[in-house]
């Protein structure tokens, strides 16, 4: 007898595209999807980091490729999506993980800096979903995973544009689910706690801040990138077929305490 539970999490034959997949959370999610059987395409703007990530994935036996693109520039992102659909025929799983946090005081934020946050955290997920969802609809199956944040729900200092964008992604996740889930496409978001990534380096470089954040969690430690693997595969697989429009905190209980 086939083990039905195991097959729920099997991504063999699926193609996943991960923006911001060259480092940090995006790379960790790409690794998890690849380990579950998916072929992965990493999209990011830094060629050197992309090459390093691809080498790591291939060393682990994961089929993968890289595309250099700044998805915060929407025409470039749309052209990338068209190219991928022509060459790869389908994208089954879209992970919108590209992001930035310029960490500026509220009164020092320029319009350009504000727009940079909105482009990466809201416009790119919206227009990439718009680009890839119709093909998912034709196939009757798709998974879209957005990256929210603890700042989707609470404020942190020197992060107003980042928090605004991450607040918006929670509602965009709901709106995407409403529009596309009748066609077999689920959309959910992961809101990570404090994980050691290039984006959070300013926090982890301060031992006192890192310790304080760990103490705020129910578990008593900060996140490790491997903590994201299970949730990523779950939301990208048939195991989560009846879950859509939700934002799940993976924060060790930081927001519960």
mmCIF file of N, CA and C in Angstrom, residues 124-218:
data_model
loop_
_atom_site.group_PDB
_atom_site.id
_atom_site.type_symbol
_atom_site.label_atom_id
_atom_site.label_comp_id
_atom_site.label_asym_id
_atom_site.label_seq_id
_atom_site.Cartn_x
_atom_site.Cartn_y
_atom_site.Cartn_z
ATOM 1 N N UNK A 124 6.277 43.556 -6.598
ATOM 2 C CA UNK A 124 6.836 42.351 -7.211
ATOM 3 C C UNK A 124 5.970 41.119 -6.950
ATOM 4 N N UNK A 125 5.562 40.849 -5.701
ATOM 5 C CA UNK A 125 4.671 39.697 -5.493
ATOM 6 C C UNK A 125 3.367 39.797 -6.273
ATOM 7 N N UNK A 126 2.803 41.010 -6.359
ATOM 8 C CA UNK A 126 1.545 41.172 -7.089
ATOM 9 C C UNK A 126 1.721 40.852 -8.569
ATOM 10 N N UNK A 127 2.712 41.490 -9.198
ATOM 11 C CA UNK A 127 2.839 41.344 -10.645
ATOM 12 C C UNK A 127 3.435 39.996 -11.052
ATOM 13 N N UNK A 128 4.234 39.377 -10.195
ATOM 14 C CA UNK A 128 4.705 38.032 -10.507
ATOM 15 C C UNK A 128 3.568 37.025 -10.376
ATOM 16 N N UNK A 129 2.703 37.210 -9.389
ATOM 17 C CA UNK A 129 1.508 36.371 -9.300
ATOM 18 C C UNK A 129 0.640 36.564 -10.532
ATOM 19 N N UNK A 130 0.472 37.800 -10.939
ATOM 20 C CA UNK A 130 -0.315 38.096 -12.138
ATOM 21 C C UNK A 130 0.277 37.404 -13.367
ATOM 22 N N UNK A 131 1.605 37.298 -13.394
ATOM 23 C CA UNK A 131 2.273 36.680 -14.538
ATOM 24 C C UNK A 131 2.175 35.158 -14.531
ATOM 25 N N UNK A 132 2.315 34.541 -13.352
ATOM 26 C CA UNK A 132 2.410 33.081 -13.292
ATOM 27 C C UNK A 132 1.084 32.379 -12.988
ATOM 28 N N UNK A 133 0.144 33.049 -12.334
ATOM 29 C CA UNK A 133 -1.091 32.378 -11.924
ATOM 30 C C UNK A 133 -1.940 31.868 -13.084
ATOM 31 N N UNK A 134 -2.038 32.589 -14.216
ATOM 32 C CA UNK A 134 -2.863 32.045 -15.300
ATOM 33 C C UNK A 134 -2.412 30.670 -15.790
ATOM 34 N N UNK A 135 -1.086 30.443 -15.862
ATOM 35 C CA UNK A 135 -0.602 29.120 -16.274
ATOM 36 C C UNK A 135 -0.889 28.083 -15.191
ATOM 37 N N UNK A 136 -0.787 28.480 -13.915
ATOM 38 C CA UNK A 136 -1.167 27.573 -12.835
ATOM 39 C C UNK A 136 -2.642 27.205 -12.958
ATOM 40 N N UNK A 137 -3.466 28.186 -13.296
ATOM 41 C CA UNK A 137 -4.896 27.939 -13.469
ATOM 42 C C UNK A 137 -5.143 26.907 -14.568
ATOM 43 N N UNK A 138 -4.427 27.022 -15.672
ATOM 44 C CA UNK A 138 -4.582 26.065 -16.764
ATOM 45 C C UNK A 138 -4.249 24.650 -16.307
ATOM 46 N N UNK A 139 -3.271 24.537 -15.414
ATOM 47 C CA UNK A 139 -2.858 23.226 -14.916
ATOM 48 C C UNK A 139 -3.719 22.737 -13.755
ATOM 49 N N UNK A 140 -4.533 23.642 -13.204
ATOM 50 C CA UNK A 140 -5.408 23.269 -12.094
ATOM 51 C C UNK A 140 -4.698 23.087 -10.776
ATOM 52 N N UNK A 141 -3.473 23.627 -10.671
ATOM 53 C CA UNK A 141 -2.688 23.437 -9.434
ATOM 54 C C UNK A 141 -1.618 24.520 -9.358
ATOM 55 N N UNK A 142 -1.465 25.105 -8.185
ATOM 56 C CA UNK A 142 -0.400 26.084 -7.978
ATOM 57 C C UNK A 142 -0.261 26.417 -6.512
ATOM 58 N N UNK A 143 0.939 26.843 -6.143
ATOM 59 C CA UNK A 143 1.212 27.272 -4.776
ATOM 60 C C UNK A 143 1.996 28.588 -4.821
ATOM 61 N N UNK A 144 1.492 29.568 -4.103
ATOM 62 C CA UNK A 144 2.166 30.864 -3.984
ATOM 63 C C UNK A 144 2.430 31.102 -2.503
ATOM 64 N N UNK A 145 3.682 31.366 -2.175
ATOM 65 C CA UNK A 145 4.063 31.633 -0.785
ATOM 66 C C UNK A 145 4.733 32.996 -0.723
ATOM 67 N N UNK A 146 4.149 33.894 0.048
ATOM 68 C CA UNK A 146 4.706 35.226 0.257
ATOM 69 C C UNK A 146 5.475 35.264 1.573
ATOM 70 N N UNK A 147 6.339 36.252 1.698
ATOM 71 C CA UNK A 147 7.086 36.436 2.944
ATOM 72 C C UNK A 147 6.527 37.642 3.680
ATOM 73 N N UNK A 148 5.882 37.366 4.808
ATOM 74 C CA UNK A 148 5.427 38.422 5.700
ATOM 75 C C UNK A 148 6.513 38.637 6.753
ATOM 76 N N UNK A 149 6.151 39.113 7.931
ATOM 77 C CA UNK A 149 7.134 39.431 8.961
ATOM 78 C C UNK A 149 6.404 39.643 10.277
ATOM 79 N N UNK A 150 7.142 39.608 11.365
ATOM 80 C CA UNK A 150 6.558 40.046 12.626
ATOM 81 C C UNK A 150 6.126 41.506 12.522
ATOM 82 N N UNK A 151 6.787 42.251 11.626
ATOM 83 C CA UNK A 151 6.412 43.652 11.431
ATOM 84 C C UNK A 151 5.126 43.808 10.616
ATOM 85 N N UNK A 152 4.556 42.688 10.176
ATOM 86 C CA UNK A 152 3.208 42.733 9.619
ATOM 87 C C UNK A 152 2.188 43.066 10.700
ATOM 88 N N UNK A 153 2.572 42.827 11.976
ATOM 89 C CA UNK A 153 1.646 42.959 13.089
ATOM 90 C C UNK A 153 2.089 43.936 14.164
ATOM 91 N N UNK A 154 3.383 44.255 14.216
ATOM 92 C CA UNK A 154 3.863 45.168 15.253
ATOM 93 C C UNK A 154 5.008 46.001 14.692
ATOM 94 N N UNK A 155 5.285 47.112 15.345
ATOM 95 C CA UNK A 155 6.302 48.035 14.848
ATOM 96 C C UNK A 155 7.652 47.787 15.502
ATOM 97 N N UNK A 156 8.708 47.973 14.723
ATOM 98 C CA UNK A 156 10.075 47.984 15.222
ATOM 99 C C UNK A 156 10.711 49.306 14.809
ATOM 100 N N UNK A 157 11.678 49.747 15.558
ATOM 101 C CA UNK A 157 12.305 51.039 15.291
ATOM 102 C C UNK A 157 13.014 51.046 13.940
ATOM 103 N N UNK A 158 13.003 52.204 13.302
ATOM 104 C CA UNK A 158 13.747 52.445 12.063
ATOM 105 C C UNK A 158 13.361 51.493 10.929
ATOM 106 N N UNK A 159 12.102 51.119 10.878
ATOM 107 C CA UNK A 159 11.662 50.158 9.859
ATOM 108 C C UNK A 159 10.263 50.470 9.332
ATOM 109 N N UNK A 160 9.856 51.727 9.336
ATOM 110 C CA UNK A 160 8.479 52.054 8.964
ATOM 111 C C UNK A 160 8.105 51.597 7.553
ATOM 112 N N UNK A 161 8.910 51.878 6.513
ATOM 113 C CA UNK A 161 8.518 51.408 5.168
ATOM 114 C C UNK A 161 8.502 49.888 5.064
ATOM 115 N N UNK A 162 9.459 49.256 5.703
ATOM 116 C CA UNK A 162 9.497 47.789 5.701
ATOM 117 C C UNK A 162 8.230 47.234 6.339
ATOM 118 N N UNK A 163 7.872 47.764 7.504
ATOM 119 C CA UNK A 163 6.676 47.303 8.184
ATOM 120 C C UNK A 163 5.413 47.560 7.386
ATOM 121 N N UNK A 164 5.363 48.710 6.703
ATOM 122 C CA UNK A 164 4.195 49.018 5.880
ATOM 123 C C UNK A 164 4.048 48.005 4.749
ATOM 124 N N UNK A 165 5.178 47.677 4.123
ATOM 125 C CA UNK A 165 5.128 46.693 3.055
ATOM 126 C C UNK A 165 4.740 45.314 3.559
ATOM 127 N N UNK A 166 5.267 44.937 4.710
ATOM 128 C CA UNK A 166 4.974 43.617 5.259
ATOM 129 C C UNK A 166 3.556 43.545 5.827
ATOM 130 N N UNK A 167 3.016 44.677 6.258
ATOM 131 C CA UNK A 167 1.607 44.690 6.625
ATOM 132 C C UNK A 167 0.741 44.473 5.397
ATOM 133 N N UNK A 168 1.132 45.112 4.298
ATOM 134 C CA UNK A 168 0.382 44.978 3.057
ATOM 135 C C UNK A 168 0.404 43.571 2.490
ATOM 136 N N UNK A 169 1.500 42.844 2.698
ATOM 137 C CA UNK A 169 1.598 41.500 2.103
ATOM 138 C C UNK A 169 0.605 40.547 2.742
ATOM 139 N N UNK A 170 0.217 40.793 3.984
ATOM 140 C CA UNK A 170 -0.803 39.951 4.621
ATOM 141 C C UNK A 170 -2.127 40.087 3.880
ATOM 142 N N UNK A 171 -2.502 41.322 3.553
ATOM 143 C CA UNK A 171 -3.748 41.520 2.829
ATOM 144 C C UNK A 171 -3.630 41.081 1.374
ATOM 145 N N UNK A 172 -2.465 41.279 0.755
ATOM 146 C CA UNK A 172 -2.272 40.801 -0.607
ATOM 147 C C UNK A 172 -2.401 39.283 -0.666
ATOM 148 N N UNK A 173 -1.926 38.603 0.360
ATOM 149 C CA UNK A 173 -2.061 37.151 0.428
ATOM 150 C C UNK A 173 -3.525 36.743 0.454
ATOM 151 N N UNK A 174 -4.319 37.453 1.230
ATOM 152 C CA UNK A 174 -5.765 37.171 1.264
ATOM 153 C C UNK A 174 -6.403 37.442 -0.102
ATOM 154 N N UNK A 175 -6.055 38.584 -0.696
ATOM 155 C CA UNK A 175 -6.644 38.960 -1.974
ATOM 156 C C UNK A 175 -6.263 37.969 -3.071
ATOM 157 N N UNK A 176 -5.028 37.496 -3.035
ATOM 158 C CA UNK A 176 -4.585 36.507 -4.013
ATOM 159 C C UNK A 176 -5.360 35.209 -3.850
ATOM 160 N N UNK A 177 -5.559 34.796 -2.614
ATOM 161 C CA UNK A 177 -6.331 33.580 -2.358
ATOM 162 C C UNK A 177 -7.756 33.726 -2.882
ATOM 163 N N UNK A 178 -8.354 34.880 -2.642
ATOM 164 C CA UNK A 178 -9.727 35.105 -3.091
ATOM 165 C C UNK A 178 -9.835 35.021 -4.619
ATOM 166 N N UNK A 179 -8.832 35.532 -5.298
ATOM 167 C CA UNK A 179 -8.880 35.592 -6.753
ATOM 168 C C UNK A 179 -8.549 34.256 -7.417
ATOM 169 N N UNK A 180 -7.633 33.492 -6.842
ATOM 170 C CA UNK A 180 -7.082 32.344 -7.560
ATOM 171 C C UNK A 180 -7.357 30.980 -6.942
ATOM 172 N N UNK A 181 -7.741 30.916 -5.679
ATOM 173 C CA UNK A 181 -7.937 29.605 -5.061
ATOM 174 C C UNK A 181 -9.085 28.788 -5.651
ATOM 175 N N UNK A 182 -10.114 29.398 -6.263
ATOM 176 C CA UNK A 182 -11.122 28.562 -6.926
ATOM 177 C C UNK A 182 -10.567 27.709 -8.055
ATOM 178 N N UNK A 183 -9.339 28.005 -8.472
ATOM 179 C CA UNK A 183 -8.738 27.287 -9.599
ATOM 180 C C UNK A 183 -7.603 26.362 -9.167
ATOM 181 N N UNK A 184 -7.566 26.012 -7.889
ATOM 182 C CA UNK A 184 -6.560 25.071 -7.407
ATOM 183 C C UNK A 184 -5.250 25.705 -6.993
ATOM 184 N N UNK A 185 -5.238 27.025 -6.860
ATOM 185 C CA UNK A 185 -4.017 27.754 -6.500
ATOM 186 C C UNK A 185 -4.170 28.295 -5.087
ATOM 187 N N UNK A 186 -3.349 27.836 -4.179
ATOM 188 C CA UNK A 186 -3.392 28.396 -2.833
ATOM 189 C C UNK A 186 -2.337 29.473 -2.685
ATOM 190 N N UNK A 187 -2.608 30.418 -1.808
ATOM 191 C CA UNK A 187 -1.641 31.474 -1.504
ATOM 192 C C UNK A 187 -1.610 31.682 -0.001
ATOM 193 N N UNK A 188 -0.446 31.508 0.577
ATOM 194 C CA UNK A 188 -0.247 31.728 2.002
ATOM 195 C C UNK A 188 1.051 32.486 2.219
ATOM 196 N N UNK A 189 1.236 32.987 3.415
ATOM 197 C CA UNK A 189 2.448 33.728 3.748
ATOM 198 C C UNK A 189 3.094 33.147 4.994
ATOM 199 N N UNK A 190 4.402 33.243 5.045
ATOM 200 C CA UNK A 190 5.173 32.883 6.231
ATOM 201 C C UNK A 190 5.712 34.167 6.842
ATOM 202 N N UNK A 191 5.501 34.323 8.142
ATOM 203 C CA UNK A 191 6.034 35.478 8.863
ATOM 204 C C UNK A 191 7.151 34.983 9.778
ATOM 205 N N UNK A 192 8.404 35.097 9.339
ATOM 206 C CA UNK A 192 9.513 34.586 10.156
ATOM 207 C C UNK A 192 9.798 35.490 11.344
ATOM 208 N N UNK A 193 10.337 34.877 12.387
ATOM 209 C CA UNK A 193 10.873 35.649 13.497
ATOM 210 C C UNK A 193 12.285 36.092 13.154
ATOM 211 N N UNK A 194 13.163 36.129 14.162
ATOM 212 C CA UNK A 194 14.543 36.555 13.921
ATOM 213 C C UNK A 194 15.398 35.354 13.518
ATOM 214 N N UNK A 195 15.833 35.377 12.265
ATOM 215 C CA UNK A 195 16.708 34.359 11.707
ATOM 216 C C UNK A 195 18.006 35.028 11.268
ATOM 217 N N UNK A 196 19.132 34.333 11.366
ATOM 218 C CA UNK A 196 20.392 34.936 10.937
ATOM 219 C C UNK A 196 20.505 34.980 9.417
ATOM 220 N N UNK A 197 20.333 36.142 8.845
ATOM 221 C CA UNK A 197 20.415 36.351 7.405
ATOM 222 C C UNK A 197 21.146 37.664 7.144
ATOM 223 N N UNK A 198 21.544 37.930 5.907
ATOM 224 C CA UNK A 198 22.147 39.229 5.608
ATOM 225 C C UNK A 198 21.232 40.400 5.980
ATOM 226 N N UNK A 199 19.919 40.200 5.881
ATOM 227 C CA UNK A 199 18.977 41.275 6.193
ATOM 228 C C UNK A 199 18.947 41.603 7.684
ATOM 229 N N UNK A 200 19.176 40.589 8.515
ATOM 230 C CA UNK A 200 19.119 40.799 9.966
ATOM 231 C C UNK A 200 20.501 40.901 10.609
ATOM 232 N N UNK A 201 21.536 41.003 9.788
ATOM 233 C CA UNK A 201 22.899 41.081 10.321
ATOM 234 C C UNK A 201 23.081 42.204 11.340
ATOM 235 N N UNK A 202 22.485 43.408 11.111
ATOM 236 C CA UNK A 202 22.642 44.463 12.115
ATOM 237 C C UNK A 202 22.115 44.079 13.497
ATOM 238 N N UNK A 203 21.119 43.204 13.538
ATOM 239 C CA UNK A 203 20.572 42.747 14.820
ATOM 240 C C UNK A 203 21.472 41.685 15.441
ATOM 241 N N UNK A 204 21.855 40.694 14.642
ATOM 242 C CA UNK A 204 22.660 39.594 15.182
ATOM 243 C C UNK A 204 24.092 40.022 15.483
ATOM 244 N N UNK A 205 24.543 41.115 14.888
ATOM 245 C CA UNK A 205 25.879 41.623 15.203
ATOM 246 C C UNK A 205 25.939 42.306 16.562
ATOM 247 N N UNK A 206 24.776 42.512 17.155
ATOM 248 C CA UNK A 206 24.686 43.085 18.501
ATOM 249 C C UNK A 206 24.249 41.972 19.445
ATOM 250 N N UNK A 207 25.182 41.367 20.197
ATOM 251 C CA UNK A 207 24.834 40.227 21.055
ATOM 252 C C UNK A 207 23.710 40.517 22.035
ATOM 253 N N UNK A 208 23.658 41.745 22.543
ATOM 254 C CA UNK A 208 22.610 42.082 23.502
ATOM 255 C C UNK A 208 21.233 42.057 22.836
ATOM 256 N N UNK A 209 21.141 42.599 21.620
ATOM 257 C CA UNK A 209 19.871 42.596 20.895
ATOM 258 C C UNK A 209 19.460 41.166 20.536
ATOM 259 N N UNK A 210 20.422 40.381 20.075
ATOM 260 C CA UNK A 210 20.114 39.001 19.705
ATOM 261 C C UNK A 210 19.612 38.212 20.912
ATOM 262 N N UNK A 211 20.251 38.408 22.061
ATOM 263 C CA UNK A 211 19.837 37.709 23.272
ATOM 264 C C UNK A 211 18.457 38.159 23.733
ATOM 265 N N UNK A 212 18.186 39.451 23.619
ATOM 266 C CA UNK A 212 16.877 39.968 24.019
ATOM 267 C C UNK A 212 15.775 39.402 23.143
ATOM 268 N N UNK A 213 16.043 39.289 21.843
ATOM 269 C CA UNK A 213 15.045 38.718 20.942
ATOM 270 C C UNK A 213 14.809 37.245 21.243
ATOM 271 N N UNK A 214 15.876 36.520 21.546
ATOM 272 C CA UNK A 214 15.726 35.109 21.900
ATOM 273 C C UNK A 214 14.892 34.951 23.167
ATOM 274 N N UNK A 215 15.126 35.828 24.132
ATOM 275 C CA UNK A 215 14.392 35.759 25.396
ATOM 276 C C UNK A 215 12.907 36.072 25.206
ATOM 277 N N UNK A 216 12.574 36.827 24.162
ATOM 278 C CA UNK A 216 11.185 37.192 23.907
ATOM 279 C C UNK A 216 10.377 36.020 23.354
ATOM 280 N N UNK A 217 11.049 35.019 22.802
ATOM 281 C CA UNK A 217 10.323 33.881 22.254
ATOM 282 C C UNK A 217 9.858 32.940 23.359
ATOM 283 N N UNK A 218 8.854 32.133 23.053
ATOM 284 C CA UNK A 218 8.419 31.105 23.998
ATOM 285 C C UNK A 218 9.427 29.960 24.071
#
